[in-house]
Structure formats: C-alpha cells, structure tokens
Tab-separated table of C-alpha atoms in Angstrom:
chain	number	residue	atom	x	y	z
A	1	UNK	CA	-72.943	248.493	186.467
A	2	UNK	CA	-74.414	245.426	184.788
A	3	UNK	CA	-76.847	246.230	181.934
A	4	UNK	CA	-80.498	245.280	182.370
A	5	UNK	CA	-80.731	244.232	178.720
A	6	UNK	CA	-77.696	242.913	176.914
A	7	UNK	CA	-77.720	241.962	173.236
A	8	UNK	CA	-74.513	240.176	172.267
A	9	UNK	CA	-73.399	239.396	168.707
A	10	UNK	CA	-76.939	239.271	167.325
A	11	UNK	CA	-77.164	237.927	163.785
A	12	UNK	CA	-80.419	237.410	161.894
A	13	UNK	CA	-80.508	235.899	158.419
A	14	UNK	CA	-83.428	235.649	155.989
A	15	UNK	CA	-82.417	233.295	153.199
A	16	UNK	CA	-79.344	234.803	151.538
A	17	UNK	CA	-79.859	238.195	153.218
A	18	UNK	CA	-78.232	239.154	156.519
A	19	UNK	CA	-80.655	241.566	158.215
A	20	UNK	CA	-78.691	242.002	161.463
A	21	UNK	CA	-74.953	241.423	161.402
A	22	UNK	CA	-73.260	240.834	164.757
A	23	UNK	CA	-75.040	243.655	166.600
A	24	UNK	CA	-74.228	244.191	170.278
A	25	UNK	CA	-75.677	246.741	172.692
A	26	UNK	CA	-76.469	247.177	176.366
A	27	UNK	CA	-79.389	249.047	177.928
A	28	UNK	CA	-79.562	250.155	181.557
A	29	UNK	CA	-82.638	249.634	183.713
A	30	UNK	CA	-85.093	252.475	183.165
A	31	UNK	CA	-83.232	253.768	180.103
A	32	UNK	CA	-84.987	254.942	176.918
A	33	UNK	CA	-82.966	253.764	173.906
A	34	UNK	CA	-83.948	254.447	170.306
A	35	UNK	CA	-82.904	252.379	167.294
A	36	UNK	CA	-82.752	254.892	164.453
A	37	UNK	CA	-81.998	254.328	160.809
A	38	UNK	CA	-83.320	254.077	157.250
A	39	UNK	CA	-85.637	251.357	156.012
A	40	UNK	CA	-83.922	247.995	155.769
A	41	UNK	CA	-81.133	248.758	158.260
A	42	UNK	CA	-82.235	246.025	160.718
A	43	UNK	CA	-83.838	248.063	163.493
A	44	UNK	CA	-87.268	246.368	163.462
A	45	UNK	CA	-85.642	242.953	163.033
A	46	UNK	CA	-83.514	243.644	166.119
A	47	UNK	CA	-86.616	244.637	168.076
A	48	UNK	CA	-88.510	241.520	167.008
A	49	UNK	CA	-85.555	239.323	167.955
A	50	UNK	CA	-85.496	240.885	171.444
A	51	UNK	CA	-89.246	240.247	171.733
A	52	UNK	CA	-88.812	236.613	170.664
A	53	UNK	CA	-90.753	236.833	167.407
A	54	UNK	CA	-87.610	236.014	165.385
A	55	UNK	CA	-85.020	233.368	166.191
A	56	UNK	CA	-81.481	234.669	165.634
A	57	UNK	CA	-78.875	232.664	163.773
A	58	UNK	CA	-76.265	233.731	166.318
A	59	UNK	CA	-76.015	235.763	169.501
A	60	UNK	CA	-77.592	236.075	172.912
A	61	UNK	CA	-80.336	238.197	174.465
A	62	UNK	CA	-80.002	238.578	178.229
A	63	UNK	CA	-82.573	240.357	180.413
A	64	UNK	CA	-81.797	241.034	184.071
A	65	UNK	CA	-79.087	238.356	184.012
A	66	UNK	CA	-81.327	235.692	182.439
A	67	UNK	CA	-80.609	234.322	178.976
A	68	UNK	CA	-83.861	234.685	176.983
A	69	UNK	CA	-82.483	233.674	173.595
A	70	UNK	CA	-84.388	230.415	173.225
A	71	UNK	CA	-87.597	231.402	175.044
A	72	UNK	CA	-90.909	232.104	173.253
A	73	UNK	CA	-92.351	235.652	173.446
A	74	UNK	CA	-94.908	234.942	176.184
A	75	UNK	CA	-92.152	233.834	178.562
A	76	UNK	CA	-90.036	236.974	178.212
A	77	UNK	CA	-92.368	239.406	180.023
A	78	UNK	CA	-92.002	242.031	177.294
A	79	UNK	CA	-94.645	244.554	176.262
A	80	UNK	CA	-94.823	245.469	172.575
A	81	UNK	CA	-96.626	248.355	170.859
A	82	UNK	CA	-96.954	247.831	167.115
A	83	UNK	CA	-97.143	250.378	164.314
A	84	UNK	CA	-100.568	249.040	163.301
A	85	UNK	CA	-101.996	249.166	166.888
A	86	UNK	CA	-103.186	245.517	166.474
A	87	UNK	CA	-106.362	246.064	168.505
A	88	UNK	CA	-109.208	243.543	168.432
A	89	UNK	CA	-112.102	245.369	166.704
A	90	UNK	CA	-114.782	243.327	168.526
A	91	UNK	CA	-113.421	244.156	171.995
A	92	UNK	CA	-113.857	247.396	173.918
A	93	UNK	CA	-110.868	249.501	174.947
A	94	UNK	CA	-110.902	247.962	178.415
A	95	UNK	CA	-111.260	244.433	177.042
A	96	UNK	CA	-108.358	245.030	174.646
A	97	UNK	CA	-106.161	246.225	177.492
A	98	UNK	CA	-107.194	243.318	179.722
A	99	UNK	CA	-106.567	240.690	177.034
A	100	UNK	CA	-102.966	239.986	178.059
A	101	UNK	CA	-104.027	239.629	181.685
A	102	UNK	CA	-106.734	237.175	180.684
A	103	UNK	CA	-104.141	235.086	178.843
A	104	UNK	CA	-102.139	235.078	182.084
A	105	UNK	CA	-105.221	233.799	183.970
A	106	UNK	CA	-105.551	236.901	186.134
A	107	UNK	CA	-108.877	236.937	187.971
A	108	UNK	CA	-111.640	238.930	186.280
A	109	UNK	CA	-112.018	241.568	188.969
A	110	UNK	CA	-108.276	242.155	189.163
A	111	UNK	CA	-107.797	242.434	185.411
A	112	UNK	CA	-110.720	244.877	185.104
A	113	UNK	CA	-109.211	247.037	187.835
A	114	UNK	CA	-105.758	246.989	186.294
A	115	UNK	CA	-107.065	247.627	182.770
A	116	UNK	CA	-109.079	250.623	183.971
A	117	UNK	CA	-106.050	252.016	185.809
A	118	UNK	CA	-103.877	251.544	182.713
A	119	UNK	CA	-106.377	253.424	180.546
A	120	UNK	CA	-106.370	256.219	183.104
A	121	UNK	CA	-102.574	256.280	182.969
A	122	UNK	CA	-102.672	257.045	179.228
A	123	UNK	CA	-105.449	259.626	179.537
A	124	UNK	CA	-108.424	257.525	178.426
A	125	UNK	CA	-110.528	257.472	181.590
A	126	UNK	CA	-114.213	257.344	180.640
A	127	UNK	CA	-113.550	255.618	177.318
A	128	UNK	CA	-113.363	252.075	178.673
A	129	UNK	CA	-116.478	250.890	176.800
A	130	UNK	CA	-115.631	252.335	173.392
A	131	UNK	CA	-114.664	250.076	170.506
A	132	UNK	CA	-111.606	250.805	168.327
A	133	UNK	CA	-113.846	252.108	165.523
A	134	UNK	CA	-115.145	254.743	167.948
A	135	UNK	CA	-111.634	255.991	168.790
A	136	UNK	CA	-109.276	258.290	166.887
A	137	UNK	CA	-105.863	257.072	165.746
A	138	UNK	CA	-104.175	258.706	168.711
A	139	UNK	CA	-106.666	257.168	171.134
A	140	UNK	CA	-106.176	253.739	169.592
A	141	UNK	CA	-102.422	254.101	170.043
A	142	UNK	CA	-102.984	254.984	173.701
A	143	UNK	CA	-105.040	251.800	174.112
A	144	UNK	CA	-102.205	249.791	172.554
A	145	UNK	CA	-99.743	251.439	174.943
A	146	UNK	CA	-101.974	250.710	177.955
A	147	UNK	CA	-102.271	247.064	176.833
A	148	UNK	CA	-98.473	246.763	176.708
A	149	UNK	CA	-98.009	248.355	180.133
A	150	UNK	CA	-100.802	246.608	182.023
A	151	UNK	CA	-98.890	243.311	182.178
A	152	UNK	CA	-96.098	245.149	184.054
A	153	UNK	CA	-93.408	244.115	181.552
A	154	UNK	CA	-89.691	244.061	182.226
A	155	UNK	CA	-89.082	245.890	178.933
A	156	UNK	CA	-91.316	247.964	176.665
A	157	UNK	CA	-90.701	247.751	172.906
A	158	UNK	CA	-92.180	250.401	170.595
A	159	UNK	CA	-92.166	249.587	166.862
A	160	UNK	CA	-92.690	252.925	165.062
A	161	UNK	CA	-95.832	253.541	167.153
A	162	UNK	CA	-96.457	257.089	165.913
A	163	UNK	CA	-95.840	256.736	162.176
A	164	UNK	CA	-99.566	256.622	161.298
A	165	UNK	CA	-100.393	259.885	163.092
A	166	UNK	CA	-100.346	263.465	161.808
A	167	UNK	CA	-97.413	265.734	162.663
A	168	UNK	CA	-98.991	267.667	165.542
A	169	UNK	CA	-100.425	264.563	167.194
A	170	UNK	CA	-97.094	262.766	166.834
A	171	UNK	CA	-95.311	265.549	168.697
A	172	UNK	CA	-97.941	265.527	171.448
A	173	UNK	CA	-98.064	261.769	171.887
A	174	UNK	CA	-94.296	261.237	171.780
A	175	UNK	CA	-93.938	263.593	174.740
A	176	UNK	CA	-96.708	261.797	176.600
A	177	UNK	CA	-94.937	258.480	176.005
A	178	UNK	CA	-91.660	259.926	177.265
A	179	UNK	CA	-93.288	261.395	180.383
A	180	UNK	CA	-95.048	258.112	181.092
A	181	UNK	CA	-91.833	256.145	180.609
A	182	UNK	CA	-90.040	258.363	183.097
A	183	UNK	CA	-92.884	258.029	185.579
A	184	UNK	CA	-93.051	254.235	185.529
A	185	UNK	CA	-89.251	253.909	185.053
A	186	UNK	CA	-89.557	251.090	182.526
A	187	UNK	CA	-86.689	250.096	180.232
A	188	UNK	CA	-87.845	251.102	176.742
A	189	UNK	CA	-86.594	250.577	173.197
A	190	UNK	CA	-88.136	252.594	170.373
A	191	UNK	CA	-87.716	251.902	166.669
A	192	UNK	CA	-88.119	254.887	164.359
A	193	UNK	CA	-86.773	256.453	161.168
A	194	UNK	CA	-87.738	259.941	162.384
A	195	UNK	CA	-84.660	261.847	163.556
A	196	UNK	CA	-86.594	264.509	165.476
A	197	UNK	CA	-88.632	261.886	167.287
A	198	UNK	CA	-85.470	260.076	168.349
A	199	UNK	CA	-83.771	263.259	169.554
A	200	UNK	CA	-86.868	264.350	171.497
A	201	UNK	CA	-87.456	261.234	173.610
A	202	UNK	CA	-84.224	259.259	173.961
A	203	UNK	CA	-81.627	258.895	176.673
A	204	UNK	CA	-79.417	257.331	173.991
A	205	UNK	CA	-79.738	256.676	170.278
A	206	UNK	CA	-78.187	253.828	168.281
A	207	UNK	CA	-77.986	254.652	164.569
A	208	UNK	CA	-78.040	251.504	162.451
A	209	UNK	CA	-76.663	250.862	158.981
A	210	UNK	CA	-76.675	247.503	157.173
A	211	UNK	CA	-77.533	245.582	160.333
A	212	UNK	CA	-74.784	247.146	162.437
A	213	UNK	CA	-74.472	250.096	164.797
A	214	UNK	CA	-72.881	253.028	162.950
A	215	UNK	CA	-72.876	255.292	166.015
A	216	UNK	CA	-74.377	255.367	169.495
A	217	UNK	CA	-74.622	258.052	172.145
A	218	UNK	CA	-76.850	260.620	173.800
A	219	UNK	CA	-78.792	263.022	171.576
A	220	UNK	CA	-76.284	265.739	172.525
A	221	UNK	CA	-73.263	263.555	171.700
A	222	UNK	CA	-74.606	262.534	168.314
A	223	UNK	CA	-75.695	266.073	167.450
A	224	UNK	CA	-72.544	267.842	168.568
A	225	UNK	CA	-69.811	265.257	167.998
A	226	UNK	CA	-70.880	262.365	165.736
A	227	UNK	CA	-68.158	259.788	165.162
A	228	UNK	CA	-69.603	258.342	161.956
A	229	UNK	CA	-70.080	260.137	158.672
A	230	UNK	CA	-73.189	258.079	157.942
A	231	UNK	CA	-74.696	258.903	161.347
A	232	UNK	CA	-73.975	262.606	160.931
A	233	UNK	CA	-75.640	262.647	157.507
A	234	UNK	CA	-78.648	260.622	158.630
A	235	UNK	CA	-79.376	262.931	161.555
A	236	UNK	CA	-80.098	265.614	158.945
A	237	UNK	CA	-79.061	269.254	158.722
A	238	UNK	CA	-75.412	268.302	158.331
A	239	UNK	CA	-72.991	268.135	155.432
A	240	UNK	CA	-70.163	265.592	155.669
A	241	UNK	CA	-67.097	266.239	153.513
A	242	UNK	CA	-64.061	263.981	153.159
A	243	UNK	CA	-60.590	265.450	153.188
A	244	UNK	CA	-57.238	265.300	154.953
A	245	UNK	CA	-55.518	267.098	157.817
A	246	UNK	CA	-52.041	268.546	157.579
A	247	UNK	CA	-50.327	270.746	160.155
A	248	UNK	CA	-53.605	271.326	162.007
A	249	UNK	CA	-55.537	272.376	158.894
A	250	UNK	CA	-58.310	270.291	157.311
A	251	UNK	CA	-58.420	270.604	153.552
A	252	UNK	CA	-60.782	269.464	150.791
A	253	UNK	CA	-61.272	270.884	147.268
A	254	UNK	CA	-62.256	274.526	147.751
A	255	UNK	CA	-62.423	274.174	151.571
A	256	UNK	CA	-59.989	274.934	154.362
A	257	UNK	CA	-60.591	274.755	158.110
A	258	UNK	CA	-58.049	275.432	160.841
A	259	UNK	CA	-57.825	273.874	164.318
A	260	UNK	CA	-58.482	270.357	163.021
A	261	UNK	CA	-57.456	267.367	165.153
A	262	UNK	CA	-54.644	265.095	164.032
A	263	UNK	CA	-55.829	262.429	161.608
A	264	UNK	CA	-59.246	263.942	160.841
A	265	UNK	CA	-60.583	262.515	157.577
A	266	UNK	CA	-64.073	264.058	157.544
A	267	UNK	CA	-65.543	267.411	158.517
A	268	UNK	CA	-69.175	267.836	159.616
A	269	UNK	CA	-70.820	271.178	158.833
A	270	UNK	CA	-73.966	271.912	160.847
A	271	UNK	CA	-76.450	273.704	158.614
A	272	UNK	CA	-77.974	275.928	161.309
A	273	UNK	CA	-74.548	277.099	162.521
A	274	UNK	CA	-73.136	278.173	159.165
A	275	UNK	CA	-72.939	281.752	157.870
A	276	UNK	CA	-73.097	283.260	154.397
A	277	UNK	CA	-70.835	286.125	153.334
A	278	UNK	CA	-69.461	286.772	156.812
A	279	UNK	CA	-65.767	286.676	157.628
A	280	UNK	CA	-64.039	285.212	160.647
A	281	UNK	CA	-63.828	281.763	162.173
A	282	UNK	CA	-61.823	278.709	161.169
A	283	UNK	CA	-63.886	277.673	158.118
A	284	UNK	CA	-63.713	279.103	154.612
A	285	UNK	CA	-65.543	277.722	151.567
A	286	UNK	CA	-66.196	279.515	148.275
A	287	UNK	CA	-69.409	278.622	146.490
A	288	UNK	CA	-72.530	279.658	144.617
A	289	UNK	CA	-76.194	279.634	145.738
A	290	UNK	CA	-77.843	276.637	144.039
A	291	UNK	CA	-81.287	276.843	145.667
A	292	UNK	CA	-83.159	278.608	148.464
A	293	UNK	CA	-86.521	277.416	149.790
A	294	UNK	CA	-88.602	279.445	152.243
A	295	UNK	CA	-90.074	277.243	155.006
A	296	UNK	CA	-91.415	279.812	157.464
A	297	UNK	CA	-88.805	280.658	160.042
A	298	UNK	CA	-85.816	279.984	157.783
A	299	UNK	CA	-84.578	279.385	154.243
A	300	UNK	CA	-83.239	275.933	153.359
A	301	UNK	CA	-80.287	276.916	151.200
A	302	UNK	CA	-77.994	274.745	149.092
A	303	UNK	CA	-74.551	276.055	148.156
A	304	UNK	CA	-72.596	274.459	145.315
A	305	UNK	CA	-68.855	274.309	145.982
A	306	UNK	CA	-65.821	272.411	144.730
A	307	UNK	CA	-66.195	269.937	147.617
A	308	UNK	CA	-69.879	269.314	146.876
A	309	UNK	CA	-73.251	270.653	147.962
A	310	UNK	CA	-73.399	272.333	151.380
A	311	UNK	CA	-76.671	272.851	153.226
A	312	UNK	CA	-77.146	276.134	155.107
A	313	UNK	CA	-80.212	277.108	157.165
A	314	UNK	CA	-80.609	280.888	156.995
A	315	UNK	CA	-83.034	282.782	159.298
A	316	UNK	CA	-85.930	284.239	157.313
A	317	UNK	CA	-85.267	287.754	158.608
A	318	UNK	CA	-81.870	287.704	156.848
A	319	UNK	CA	-82.610	286.067	153.462
A	320	UNK	CA	-79.757	284.397	151.555
A	321	UNK	CA	-78.453	285.838	148.276
A	322	UNK	CA	-80.399	284.982	145.099
A	323	UNK	CA	-79.864	281.735	143.220
A	324	UNK	CA	-76.692	281.913	141.147
A	325	UNK	CA	-74.932	284.453	143.362
A	326	UNK	CA	-71.402	283.754	144.524
A	327	UNK	CA	-70.964	283.404	148.281
A	328	UNK	CA	-68.592	282.528	151.091
A	329	UNK	CA	-69.528	279.929	153.718
A	330	UNK	CA	-68.079	280.298	157.213
A	331	UNK	CA	-69.162	278.917	160.582
A	332	UNK	CA	-70.379	280.096	163.959
A	333	UNK	CA	-68.746	278.599	167.079
A	334	UNK	CA	-69.664	274.891	167.339
A	335	UNK	CA	-70.728	274.898	163.699
A	336	UNK	CA	-68.157	272.258	162.743
A	337	UNK	CA	-66.852	268.992	164.085
A	338	UNK	CA	-64.387	266.411	162.806
A	339	UNK	CA	-64.318	262.639	162.463
A	340	UNK	CA	-61.240	260.444	162.701
A	341	UNK	CA	-61.019	256.717	161.886
A	342	UNK	CA	-60.253	256.048	165.572
A	343	UNK	CA	-63.483	257.774	166.637
A	344	UNK	CA	-65.563	255.724	164.202
A	345	UNK	CA	-64.128	252.519	165.671
A	346	UNK	CA	-64.329	253.457	169.341
A	347	UNK	CA	-67.981	254.484	169.775
A	348	UNK	CA	-69.596	251.927	167.439
C-alpha cells in the first residue's frame, strides 16, 4: 500500500546545526502518528517542514503522490494547531474558525455555516460569539482545532497542542482529539514530549533523537519490545542495562538473566513488572534500596546494584523494604526484554 504522506531523507540545517538529519517516514491515510522525543530532537522542525514553514536542505515531502517540497504552506492543504493557539483576539470564536475559509474566498454564508458546524464538532455550540478572552484555555484550544479542521485539510498537524493545559484537562482533551480524529478519518501527526500522551492517542509512535528516528512502532510494540535503548529509556519506567550474552544467558555486573536471545547487548527491565525479594523467574539482581517515594497507588523505588540504578514500581499495599536494606530484584512474566544490534538497525 502506498503511503499517504511520505517524508524521504529530510534534512534541515540552521547555520552550523543540523536539526533534522536524513529522516524518512511514511504515514498511511487516516493514521495517527506521534513524533515523540526530548527538546531539541527535531520533532517540531520536522512538523514545520511538512507544513511548509521551513525549507529543507535535502529531502522530499510527498502527499497523496504529489511532491509538496517546494510549495508554500497555503498550497499544501494542511491544517495546523499550534501550542500557543494563535487565535486573533479581536475576532469571535466563529470568526477565528472562518478565517481560513475567508482567505480561500469561500462565500460568507457558506463559511459561517461551516465554521458553526466545526465549532459544534469540538463541543463549542453556543459559544460562536465569544472572544478568546472569554474562553478558557481548553476552549481556546478547541477553537484552534476547529479552525484547522474547517478547511477540510489533507493532513492535520498538532504541535504540542495540550502543553499549556492542566493535567486533568489534558487527559480529557487528548481523548476528545483522538475520538474526533477517528470520526473524521484524517491523517494526523502530533508532536509531543509527553510519553503518556503519545501512548494514549497514537496508532504509531516515532521516537526521535538528534534529528533521526531512534525507534518506531505501535504503542504496544514500543512498550513491550523496544529495539532502541534510548527509546526504551525515554518511554519511562524502564531501566536499560548493557551487557553480553553467552550460552543463552545475559550477564552484566551483578546481574544474570536466562533465556536471552543470541547477540543481545542490552536488557530492558520494566519497572512495574519487577519484584523485590521474591524468587523465581529468569532474572536475578542483588542490590540495596536507595530511595522509595510514595505517590498514591505505588512506591517509586530505586535500587542500587553493581550494574547501576534500577527503578521498581511497588504497589502501595505491599511497601518496599526501608532505605538501605539489601534486596533481590526479579521479574514477573513479560517484565524483561532484550535488544540486539540487528533490532536497532531494522526498525529505525
């Protein structure tokens, strides 16, 4: 199947700095892809290059079989929702939404109808005449989303649209965005540094590092079987330890794990699937409790060992030993995975 969006060998340079370095990816029609990574990894630059706001030094951007690389933004039929909302303060919600239609010379009656429908789609019926100053942050973001959708874009780009909202509202609005995206079946790319946000809404996630894709896959693939040590660490709740495999056993200082694949050079320990002071299973690590922090439903526990610090999430109804106590770390089923050099090459 041919991809709806294809980015090939994208390179973006700012002076002496390479922000995006030969990045390639394909997105299917109707797919929700998230670009995830730390600040400065190139995710927003990639998004802006797709939108046409940045001219790449190398590479191509193809949408529905058409090369868009040299076209200005207004000729790409792309909707963009910015982190800052970018609403006109002197225009009402409906006028803000209709602005793009007015620039496309859509007749007044038609653009008013479409703008009103778009506001209804994002749950703002009855608020058409309110100005941005009369709307909450979440409502302003809904207006920005309606403005991006009303032009019926080929692709929707979301540049950290929820980062200015509080935690509860972020969770609510991200699900609304995902439900809306599924309903209208629009190809969508989200940029975020929030791992939970990416896991909650995406069909696939591309984790970026230094302008390149470190790993890419479904949320389940990246959570259960990451092929990059960086990606596994960035997803959070995982400890990545380097070592070597011999005769089916993975070994690192103070750590041994059986049933390892041939050539494994890293082991990934999933914090919520590890056990303290319980025997059995393939993993065995001796250590000492370095810290334990109560966060409601579990303790975030750090164990010092010869192979480094290991993070363990312990249910609050079974508290971990006190700080300084010696302990043994083992794993529940599916609590470990391995990374080989071949895996790191193949998926990225």
